GROMACS .gro file of C-alpha atoms in nm:
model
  375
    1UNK     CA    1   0.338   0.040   0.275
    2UNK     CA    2   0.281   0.123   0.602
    3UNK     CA    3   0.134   0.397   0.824
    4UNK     CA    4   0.162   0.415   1.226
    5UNK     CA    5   0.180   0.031   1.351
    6UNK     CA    6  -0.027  -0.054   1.713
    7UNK     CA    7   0.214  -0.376   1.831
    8UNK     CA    8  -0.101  -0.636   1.961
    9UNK     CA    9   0.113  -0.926   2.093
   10UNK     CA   10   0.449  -1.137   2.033
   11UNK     CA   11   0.371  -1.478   1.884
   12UNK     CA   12   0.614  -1.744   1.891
   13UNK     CA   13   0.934  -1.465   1.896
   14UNK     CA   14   0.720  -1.287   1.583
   15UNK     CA   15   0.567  -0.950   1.648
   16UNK     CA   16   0.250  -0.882   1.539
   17UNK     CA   17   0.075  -0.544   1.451
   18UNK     CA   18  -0.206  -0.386   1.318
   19UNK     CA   19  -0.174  -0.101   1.062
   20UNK     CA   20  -0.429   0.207   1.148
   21UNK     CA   21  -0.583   0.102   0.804
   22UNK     CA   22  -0.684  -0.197   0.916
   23UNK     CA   23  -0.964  -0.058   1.167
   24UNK     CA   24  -1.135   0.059   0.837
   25UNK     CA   25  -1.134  -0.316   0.710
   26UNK     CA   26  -1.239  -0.423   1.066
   27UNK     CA   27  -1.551  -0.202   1.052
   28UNK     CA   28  -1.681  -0.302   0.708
   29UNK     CA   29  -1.643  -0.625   0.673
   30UNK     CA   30  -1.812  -0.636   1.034
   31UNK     CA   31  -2.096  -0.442   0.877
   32UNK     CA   32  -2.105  -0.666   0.592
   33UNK     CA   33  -2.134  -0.956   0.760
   34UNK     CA   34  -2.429  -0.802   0.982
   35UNK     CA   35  -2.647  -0.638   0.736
   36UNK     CA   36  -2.542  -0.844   0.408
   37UNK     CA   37  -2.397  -1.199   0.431
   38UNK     CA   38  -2.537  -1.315   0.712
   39UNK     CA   39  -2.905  -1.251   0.707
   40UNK     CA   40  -2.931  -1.367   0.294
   41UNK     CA   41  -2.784  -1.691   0.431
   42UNK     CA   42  -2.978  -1.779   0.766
   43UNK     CA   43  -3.324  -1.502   0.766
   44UNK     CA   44  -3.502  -1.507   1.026
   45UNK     CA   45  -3.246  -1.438   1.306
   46UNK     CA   46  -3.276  -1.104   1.546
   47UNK     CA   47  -3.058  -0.852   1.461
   48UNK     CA   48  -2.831  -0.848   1.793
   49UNK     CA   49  -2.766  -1.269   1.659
   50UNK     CA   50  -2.615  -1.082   1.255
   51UNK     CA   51  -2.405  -0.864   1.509
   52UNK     CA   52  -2.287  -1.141   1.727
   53UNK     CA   53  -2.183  -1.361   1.436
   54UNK     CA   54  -2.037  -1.069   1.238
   55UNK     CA   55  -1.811  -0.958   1.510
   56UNK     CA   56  -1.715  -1.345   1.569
   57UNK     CA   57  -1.631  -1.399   1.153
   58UNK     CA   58  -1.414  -1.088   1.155
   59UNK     CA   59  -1.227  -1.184   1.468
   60UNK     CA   60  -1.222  -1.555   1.301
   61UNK     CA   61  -1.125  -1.388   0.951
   62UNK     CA   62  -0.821  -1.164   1.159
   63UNK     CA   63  -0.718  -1.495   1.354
   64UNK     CA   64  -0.712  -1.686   0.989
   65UNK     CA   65  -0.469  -1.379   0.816
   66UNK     CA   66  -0.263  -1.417   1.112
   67UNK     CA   67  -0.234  -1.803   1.081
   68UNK     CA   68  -0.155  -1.733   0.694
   69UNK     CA   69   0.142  -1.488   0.759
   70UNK     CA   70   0.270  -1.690   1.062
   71UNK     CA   71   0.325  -2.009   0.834
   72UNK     CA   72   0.489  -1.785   0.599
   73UNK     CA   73   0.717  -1.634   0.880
   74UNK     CA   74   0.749  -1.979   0.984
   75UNK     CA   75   0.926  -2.151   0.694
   76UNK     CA   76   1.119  -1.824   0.587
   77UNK     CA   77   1.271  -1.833   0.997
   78UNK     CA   78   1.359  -2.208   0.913
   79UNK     CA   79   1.480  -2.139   0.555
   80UNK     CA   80   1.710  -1.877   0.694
   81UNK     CA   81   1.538  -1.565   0.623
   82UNK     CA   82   1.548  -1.286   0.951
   83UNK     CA   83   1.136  -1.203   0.990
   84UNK     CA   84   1.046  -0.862   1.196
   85UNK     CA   85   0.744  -0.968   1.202
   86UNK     CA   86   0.385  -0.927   1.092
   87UNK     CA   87   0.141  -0.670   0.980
   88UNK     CA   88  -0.213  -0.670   0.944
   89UNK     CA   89  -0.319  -0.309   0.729
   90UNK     CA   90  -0.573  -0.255   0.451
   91UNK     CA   91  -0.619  -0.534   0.235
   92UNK     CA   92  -0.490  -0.828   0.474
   93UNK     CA   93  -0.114  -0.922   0.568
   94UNK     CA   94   0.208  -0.918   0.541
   95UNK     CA   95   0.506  -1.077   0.734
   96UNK     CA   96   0.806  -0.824   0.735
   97UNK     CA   97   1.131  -0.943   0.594
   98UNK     CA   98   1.435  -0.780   0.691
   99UNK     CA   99   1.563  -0.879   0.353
  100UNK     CA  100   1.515  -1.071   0.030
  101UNK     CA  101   1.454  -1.428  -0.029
  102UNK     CA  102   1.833  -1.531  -0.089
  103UNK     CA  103   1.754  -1.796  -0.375
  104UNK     CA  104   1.450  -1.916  -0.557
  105UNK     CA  105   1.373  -2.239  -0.311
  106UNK     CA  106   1.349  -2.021  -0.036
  107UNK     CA  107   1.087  -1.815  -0.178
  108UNK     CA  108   0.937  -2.064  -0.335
  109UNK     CA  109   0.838  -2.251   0.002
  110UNK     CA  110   0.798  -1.954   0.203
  111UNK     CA  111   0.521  -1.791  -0.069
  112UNK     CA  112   0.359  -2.139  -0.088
  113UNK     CA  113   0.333  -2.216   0.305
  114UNK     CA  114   0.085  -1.921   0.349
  115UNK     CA  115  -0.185  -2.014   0.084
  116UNK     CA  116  -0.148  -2.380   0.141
  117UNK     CA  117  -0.205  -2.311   0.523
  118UNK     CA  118  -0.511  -2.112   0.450
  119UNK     CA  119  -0.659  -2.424   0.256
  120UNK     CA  120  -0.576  -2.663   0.540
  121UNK     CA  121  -0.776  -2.460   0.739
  122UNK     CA  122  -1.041  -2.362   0.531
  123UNK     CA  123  -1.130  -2.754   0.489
  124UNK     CA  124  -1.075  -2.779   0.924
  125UNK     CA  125  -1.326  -2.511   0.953
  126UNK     CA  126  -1.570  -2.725   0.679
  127UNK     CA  127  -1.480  -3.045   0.846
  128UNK     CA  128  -1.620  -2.910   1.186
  129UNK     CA  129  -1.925  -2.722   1.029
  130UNK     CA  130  -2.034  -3.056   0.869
  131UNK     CA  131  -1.987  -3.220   1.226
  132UNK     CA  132  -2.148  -2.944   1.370
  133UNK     CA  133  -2.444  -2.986   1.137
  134UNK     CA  134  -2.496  -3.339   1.190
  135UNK     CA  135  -2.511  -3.316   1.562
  136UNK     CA  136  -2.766  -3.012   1.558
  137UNK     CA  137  -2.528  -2.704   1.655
  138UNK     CA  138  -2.742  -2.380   1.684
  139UNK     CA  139  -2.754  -2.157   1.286
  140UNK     CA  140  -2.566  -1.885   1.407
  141UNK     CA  141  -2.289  -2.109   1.517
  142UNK     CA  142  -2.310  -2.344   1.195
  143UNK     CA  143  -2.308  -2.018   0.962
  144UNK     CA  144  -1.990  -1.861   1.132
  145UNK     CA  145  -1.816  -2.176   1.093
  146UNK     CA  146  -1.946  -2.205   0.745
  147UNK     CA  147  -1.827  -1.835   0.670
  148UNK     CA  148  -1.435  -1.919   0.799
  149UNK     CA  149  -1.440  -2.209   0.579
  150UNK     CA  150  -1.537  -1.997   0.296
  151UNK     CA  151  -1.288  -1.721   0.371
  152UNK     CA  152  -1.011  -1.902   0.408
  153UNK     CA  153  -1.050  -2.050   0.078
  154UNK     CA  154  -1.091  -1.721  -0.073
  155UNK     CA  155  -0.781  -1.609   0.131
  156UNK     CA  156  -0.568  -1.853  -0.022
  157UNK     CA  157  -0.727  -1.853  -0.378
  158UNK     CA  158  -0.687  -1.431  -0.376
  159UNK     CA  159  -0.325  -1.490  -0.278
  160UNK     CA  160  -0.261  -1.751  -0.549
  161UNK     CA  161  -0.325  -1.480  -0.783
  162UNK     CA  162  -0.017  -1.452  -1.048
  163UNK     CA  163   0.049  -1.088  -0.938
  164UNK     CA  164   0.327  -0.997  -0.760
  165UNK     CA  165   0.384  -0.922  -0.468
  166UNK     CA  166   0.104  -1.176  -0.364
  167UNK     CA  167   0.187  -1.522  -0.301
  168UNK     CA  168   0.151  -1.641  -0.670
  169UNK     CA  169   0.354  -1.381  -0.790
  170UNK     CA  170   0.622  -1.455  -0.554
  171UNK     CA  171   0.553  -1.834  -0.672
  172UNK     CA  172   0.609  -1.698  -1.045
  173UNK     CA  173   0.908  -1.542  -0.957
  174UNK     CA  174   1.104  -1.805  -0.777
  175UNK     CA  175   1.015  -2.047  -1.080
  176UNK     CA  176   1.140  -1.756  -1.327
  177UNK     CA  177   1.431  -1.670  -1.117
  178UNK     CA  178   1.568  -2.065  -1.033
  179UNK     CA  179   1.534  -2.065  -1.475
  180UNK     CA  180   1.744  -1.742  -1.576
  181UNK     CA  181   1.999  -1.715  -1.213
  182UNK     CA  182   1.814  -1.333  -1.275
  183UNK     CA  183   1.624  -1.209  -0.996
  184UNK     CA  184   1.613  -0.868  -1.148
  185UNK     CA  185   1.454  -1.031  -1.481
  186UNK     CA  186   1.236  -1.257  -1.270
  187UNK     CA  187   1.098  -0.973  -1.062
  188UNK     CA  188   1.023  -0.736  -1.372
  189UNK     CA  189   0.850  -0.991  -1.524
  190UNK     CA  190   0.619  -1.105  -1.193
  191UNK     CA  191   0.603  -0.726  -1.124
  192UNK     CA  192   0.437  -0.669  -1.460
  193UNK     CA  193   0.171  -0.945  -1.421
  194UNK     CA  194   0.070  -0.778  -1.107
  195UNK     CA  195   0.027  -0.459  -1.300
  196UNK     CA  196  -0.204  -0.610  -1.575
  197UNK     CA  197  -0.404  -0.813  -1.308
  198UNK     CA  198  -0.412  -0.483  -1.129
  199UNK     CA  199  -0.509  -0.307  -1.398
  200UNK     CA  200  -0.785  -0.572  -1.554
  201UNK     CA  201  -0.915  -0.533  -1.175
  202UNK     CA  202  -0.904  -0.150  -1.221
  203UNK     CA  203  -1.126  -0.236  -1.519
  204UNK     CA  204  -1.337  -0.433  -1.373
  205UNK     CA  205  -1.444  -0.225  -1.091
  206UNK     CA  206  -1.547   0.066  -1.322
  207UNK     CA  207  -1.760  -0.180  -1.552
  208UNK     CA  208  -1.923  -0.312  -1.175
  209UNK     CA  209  -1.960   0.082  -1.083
  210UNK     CA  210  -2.078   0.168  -1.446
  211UNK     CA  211  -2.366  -0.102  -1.386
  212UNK     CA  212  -2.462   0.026  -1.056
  213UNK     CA  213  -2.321  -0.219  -0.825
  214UNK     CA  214  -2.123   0.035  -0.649
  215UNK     CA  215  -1.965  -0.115  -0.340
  216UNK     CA  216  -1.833  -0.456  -0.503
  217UNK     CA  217  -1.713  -0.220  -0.826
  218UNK     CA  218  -1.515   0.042  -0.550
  219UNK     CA  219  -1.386  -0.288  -0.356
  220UNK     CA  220  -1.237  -0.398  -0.729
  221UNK     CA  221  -1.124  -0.036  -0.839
  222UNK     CA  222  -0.926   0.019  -0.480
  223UNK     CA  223  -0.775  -0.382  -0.467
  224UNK     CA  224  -0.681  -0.352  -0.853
  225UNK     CA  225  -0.461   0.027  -0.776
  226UNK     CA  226  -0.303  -0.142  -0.503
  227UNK     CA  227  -0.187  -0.408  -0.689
  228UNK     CA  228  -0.033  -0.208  -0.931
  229UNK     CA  229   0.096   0.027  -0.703
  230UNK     CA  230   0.275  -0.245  -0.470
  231UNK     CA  231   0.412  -0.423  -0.789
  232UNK     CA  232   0.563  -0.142  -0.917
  233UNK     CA  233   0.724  -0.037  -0.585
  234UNK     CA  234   0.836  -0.423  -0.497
  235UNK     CA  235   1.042  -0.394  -0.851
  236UNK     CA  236   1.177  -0.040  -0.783
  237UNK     CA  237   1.309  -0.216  -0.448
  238UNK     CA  238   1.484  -0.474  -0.595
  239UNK     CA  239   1.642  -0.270  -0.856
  240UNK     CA  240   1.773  -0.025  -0.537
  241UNK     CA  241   1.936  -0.372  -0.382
  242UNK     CA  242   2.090  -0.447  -0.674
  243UNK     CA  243   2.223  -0.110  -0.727
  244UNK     CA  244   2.362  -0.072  -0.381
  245UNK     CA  245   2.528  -0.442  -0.389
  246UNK     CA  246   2.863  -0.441  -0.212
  247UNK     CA  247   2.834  -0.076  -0.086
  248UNK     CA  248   2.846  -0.040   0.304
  249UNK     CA  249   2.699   0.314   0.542
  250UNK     CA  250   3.028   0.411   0.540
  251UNK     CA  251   3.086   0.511   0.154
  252UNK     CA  252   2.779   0.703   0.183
  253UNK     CA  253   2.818   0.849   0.548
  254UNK     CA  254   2.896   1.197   0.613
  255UNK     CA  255   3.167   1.227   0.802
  256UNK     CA  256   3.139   1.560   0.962
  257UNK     CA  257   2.773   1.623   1.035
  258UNK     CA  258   2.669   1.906   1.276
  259UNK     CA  259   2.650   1.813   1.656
  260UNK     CA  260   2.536   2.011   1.937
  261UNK     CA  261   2.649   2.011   2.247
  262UNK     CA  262   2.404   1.875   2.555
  263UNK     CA  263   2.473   2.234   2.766
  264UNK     CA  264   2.317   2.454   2.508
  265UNK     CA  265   1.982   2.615   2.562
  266UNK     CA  266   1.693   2.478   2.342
  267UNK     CA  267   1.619   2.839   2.206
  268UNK     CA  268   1.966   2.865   2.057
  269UNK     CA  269   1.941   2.491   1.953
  270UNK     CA  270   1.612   2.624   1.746
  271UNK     CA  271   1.760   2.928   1.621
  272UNK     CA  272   2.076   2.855   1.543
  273UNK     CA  273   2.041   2.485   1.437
  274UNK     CA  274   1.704   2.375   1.330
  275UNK     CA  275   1.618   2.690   1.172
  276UNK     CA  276   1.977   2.704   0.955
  277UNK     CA  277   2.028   2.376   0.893
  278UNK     CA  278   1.667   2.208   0.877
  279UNK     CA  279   1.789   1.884   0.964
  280UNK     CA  280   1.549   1.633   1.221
  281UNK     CA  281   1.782   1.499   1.457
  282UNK     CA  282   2.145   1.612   1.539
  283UNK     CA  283   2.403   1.431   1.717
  284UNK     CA  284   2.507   1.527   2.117
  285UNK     CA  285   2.891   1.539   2.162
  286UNK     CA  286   2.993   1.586   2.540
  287UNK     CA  287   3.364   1.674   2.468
  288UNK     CA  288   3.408   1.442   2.186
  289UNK     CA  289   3.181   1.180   2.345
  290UNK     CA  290   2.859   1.101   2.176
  291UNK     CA  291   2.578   1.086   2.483
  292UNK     CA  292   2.267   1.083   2.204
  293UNK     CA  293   2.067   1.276   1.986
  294UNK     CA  294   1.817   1.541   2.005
  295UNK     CA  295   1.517   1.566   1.745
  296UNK     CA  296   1.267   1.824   1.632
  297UNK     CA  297   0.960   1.594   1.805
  298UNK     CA  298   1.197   1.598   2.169
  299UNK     CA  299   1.193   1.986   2.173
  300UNK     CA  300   0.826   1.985   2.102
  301UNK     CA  301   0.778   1.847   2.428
  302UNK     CA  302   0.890   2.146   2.590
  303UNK     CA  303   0.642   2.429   2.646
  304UNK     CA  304   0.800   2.768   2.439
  305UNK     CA  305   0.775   2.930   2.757
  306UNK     CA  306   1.051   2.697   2.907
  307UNK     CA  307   1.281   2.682   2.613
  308UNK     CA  308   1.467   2.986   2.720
  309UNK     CA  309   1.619   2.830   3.030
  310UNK     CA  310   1.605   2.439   2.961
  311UNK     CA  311   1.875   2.253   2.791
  312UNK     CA  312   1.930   2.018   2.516
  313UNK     CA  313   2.051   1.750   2.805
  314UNK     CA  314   1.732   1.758   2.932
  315UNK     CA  315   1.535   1.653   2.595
  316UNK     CA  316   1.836   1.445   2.421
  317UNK     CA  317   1.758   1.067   2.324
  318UNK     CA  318   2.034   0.820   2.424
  319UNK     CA  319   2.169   0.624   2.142
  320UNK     CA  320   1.993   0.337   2.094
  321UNK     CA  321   1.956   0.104   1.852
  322UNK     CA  322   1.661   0.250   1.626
  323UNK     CA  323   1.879   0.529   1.617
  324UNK     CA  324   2.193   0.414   1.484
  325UNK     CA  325   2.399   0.181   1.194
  326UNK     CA  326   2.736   0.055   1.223
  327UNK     CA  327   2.931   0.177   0.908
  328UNK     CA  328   3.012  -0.216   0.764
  329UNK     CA  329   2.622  -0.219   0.762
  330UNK     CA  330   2.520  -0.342   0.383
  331UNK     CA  331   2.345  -0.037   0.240
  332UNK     CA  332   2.073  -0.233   0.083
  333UNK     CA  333   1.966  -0.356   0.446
  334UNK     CA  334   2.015   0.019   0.598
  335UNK     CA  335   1.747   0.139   0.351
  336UNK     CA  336   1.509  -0.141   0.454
  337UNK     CA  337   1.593   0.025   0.798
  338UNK     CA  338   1.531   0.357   0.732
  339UNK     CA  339   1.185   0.292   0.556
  340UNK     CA  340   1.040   0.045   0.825
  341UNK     CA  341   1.152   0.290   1.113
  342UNK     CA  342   1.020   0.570   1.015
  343UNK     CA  343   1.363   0.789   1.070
  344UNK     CA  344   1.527   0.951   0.758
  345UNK     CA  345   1.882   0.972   0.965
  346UNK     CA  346   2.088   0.769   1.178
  347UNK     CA  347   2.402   0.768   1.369
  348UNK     CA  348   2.682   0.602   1.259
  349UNK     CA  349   2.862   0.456   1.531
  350UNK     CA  350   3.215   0.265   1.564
  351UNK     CA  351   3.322   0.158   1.881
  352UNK     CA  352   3.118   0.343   2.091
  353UNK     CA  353   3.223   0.713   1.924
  354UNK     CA  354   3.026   0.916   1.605
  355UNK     CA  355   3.141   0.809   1.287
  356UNK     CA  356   2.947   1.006   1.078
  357UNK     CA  357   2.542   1.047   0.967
  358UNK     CA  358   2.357   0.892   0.713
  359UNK     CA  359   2.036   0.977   0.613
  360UNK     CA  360   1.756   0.855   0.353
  361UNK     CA  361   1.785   1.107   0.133
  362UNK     CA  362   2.201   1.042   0.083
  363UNK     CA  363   2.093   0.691   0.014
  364UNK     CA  364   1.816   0.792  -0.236
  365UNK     CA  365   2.025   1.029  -0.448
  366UNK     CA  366   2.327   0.790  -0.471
  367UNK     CA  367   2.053   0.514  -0.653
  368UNK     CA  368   1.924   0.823  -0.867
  369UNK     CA  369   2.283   0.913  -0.963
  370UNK     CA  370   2.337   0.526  -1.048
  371UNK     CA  371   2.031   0.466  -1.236
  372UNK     CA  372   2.090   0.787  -1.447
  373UNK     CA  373   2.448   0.678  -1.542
  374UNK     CA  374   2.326   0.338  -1.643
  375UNK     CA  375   2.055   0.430  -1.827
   0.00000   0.00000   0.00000
């Protein structure tokens, strides 16, 4: 779902990022606010006031996604459920599971804690613009209050939506799965109401952009392909889990892979290694002891010019944890790994020594092979 994450702070032991997408969001709903909402609501304000207020509603509206995913990250932590944390990108949220709900009353109360958090403080936000009101606070402050209270309903009433993977859908599912004991069935069916609400959204938009109103019809047209797009993915996820039930990293490891050694010049590690085998990162034995691993992006640190006489020692990357599995690793949970991290191969490591590789693509073909046989 995700592009390159920017970590902003650590919240109560949950990380919390911002997805380079959201910047675009952060821009136009700014804008909106400033030229749109703002001055149809309260006119006759200077234009440095619609700024102000527009770039304190979009820090209210980031602070209010935040508060919805935390409650959600909240209840899952208590129910059980590891949380990496949470990610703010395109269209809003999301609080990063490490794995899936493991029964229908523990996603049921960790979809519904977000939405119903959003109303509680959709009607704080009302209760203090009516305050404010009555005791004469200035219109600029009185409309951004207004504006949270209003956006915070529409946060929770957009994540009510039956379509999975929003809230609702999630609600839909637990209520389907805790019926048929199927989470497979459950999630097909949520997964497909997300695609029609996608698609009646997809709809929509081109009726809105058909009858000129252009920006609310592209807002419709982009939300509604996302939809379907996310619903379709969350389904194909759960059908990989299932398929890779009771399998571990080490009956899809290879056992052999190709190491280098941490003495050998980086131009021979680039002819003779990257350019034969095309593989991203390669393990460093040191006499039968792993010391790391050296990637592709490491030797691109190092001028051309100074490849000739510097070694892969001096570029290697010790082996740390975002680098490696243990083999009795469930392989369900070392695919979540690989597509969060960003790296398509990791070291499996036993006791300190190389046990083999794994990489996404291993893991990819084995559910292909699976699905094909079943089907």
């Amino acid at each position: 779902m995700f592009g390159r994450k920017i970590k902003l702070f650590t919240l109560f032991g949950f990380e919390v990022s911002i997805d380079a997408s959201w910047i675009i969001i952060v821009v136009l709903v700014t804008w909106s606010l400033a030229v749109g909402f703002f001055p149809s609501y309260y006119p006759r304000l200077d234009v440095p006031t619609y700024w102000a207020m527009a770039a304190v509603g979009a820090l209210g509206l980031f602070a209010s996604i935040i508060f919805h995913e935390f409650w959600h990250s909240v209840v899952a932590r208590r129910m059980g459920l590891p949380m990496r944390g949470i990610t703010l990108f395109l269209f809003g949220g999301v609080s990063e599971m490490t794995e899936e709900p493991r029964s229908a009353r523990t996603e049921l109360w960790m979809a519904a804690a977000g939405p119903f958090s959003s109303i509680l403080l959709g009607f704080a936000f009302w209760g203090v613009y009516r305050w404010g009101d009555s005791v004469g606070w200035p219109a600029p402050v009185l409309g951004v209050t207004a504006y949270l209270a209003f956006i915070n309903f529409i946060l929770a009433a957009f994540n009510l939506l039956p379509a999975f993977p929003l809230d609702g859908g999630r609600i839909i599912r637990s209520l389907l799965w805790r019926w048929k004991k199927d989470l497979t069935w459950a999630t097909c069916i949520a997964a497909s109401l997300g695609a029609i609400i996608g698609a009646i959204l997809i709809g929509l938009g081109l009726l809105n952009m058909l009858a000129g109103a252009l920006v609310g019809g592209l807002w419709y047209l982009v939300i509604g392909i996302f939809l379907r797009s996310a619903a379709q993915s969350s389904y194909r996820q759960v059908v990989v889990r299932q398929r890779l039930q009771g399998e571990r990293v080490r009956d899809l490891m290879v056992r052999d892979p190709v190491t280098v050694a941490p003495d050998l010049l980086l131009t021979e590690f680039v002819e003779d290694f990257i350019y034969k085998h095309h593989h991203d990162m390669y393990p460093v034995l040191d006499n039968g002891r792993l010391v790391g691993a050296v990637r592709i992006k490491d030797v691109r640190t190092v001028p051309r010019e100074e490849r000739g006489w510097r070694k892969v020692a001096d570029v290697l990357s010790p082996f740390t944890a975002e680098l490696v599995l243990p083999p009795d690793m469930d392989l369900g949970e070392a695919l979540d790994r690989m597509t969060t991290s960003g790296n398509s191969r990791f070291l499996v490591v036993e006791e300190g020594r190389l046990a083999g590789l794994i990489t996404l693509k291993d893991v990819s073909t084995a559910v292909s092979v699976r699905l094909q046989l079943e089907s």
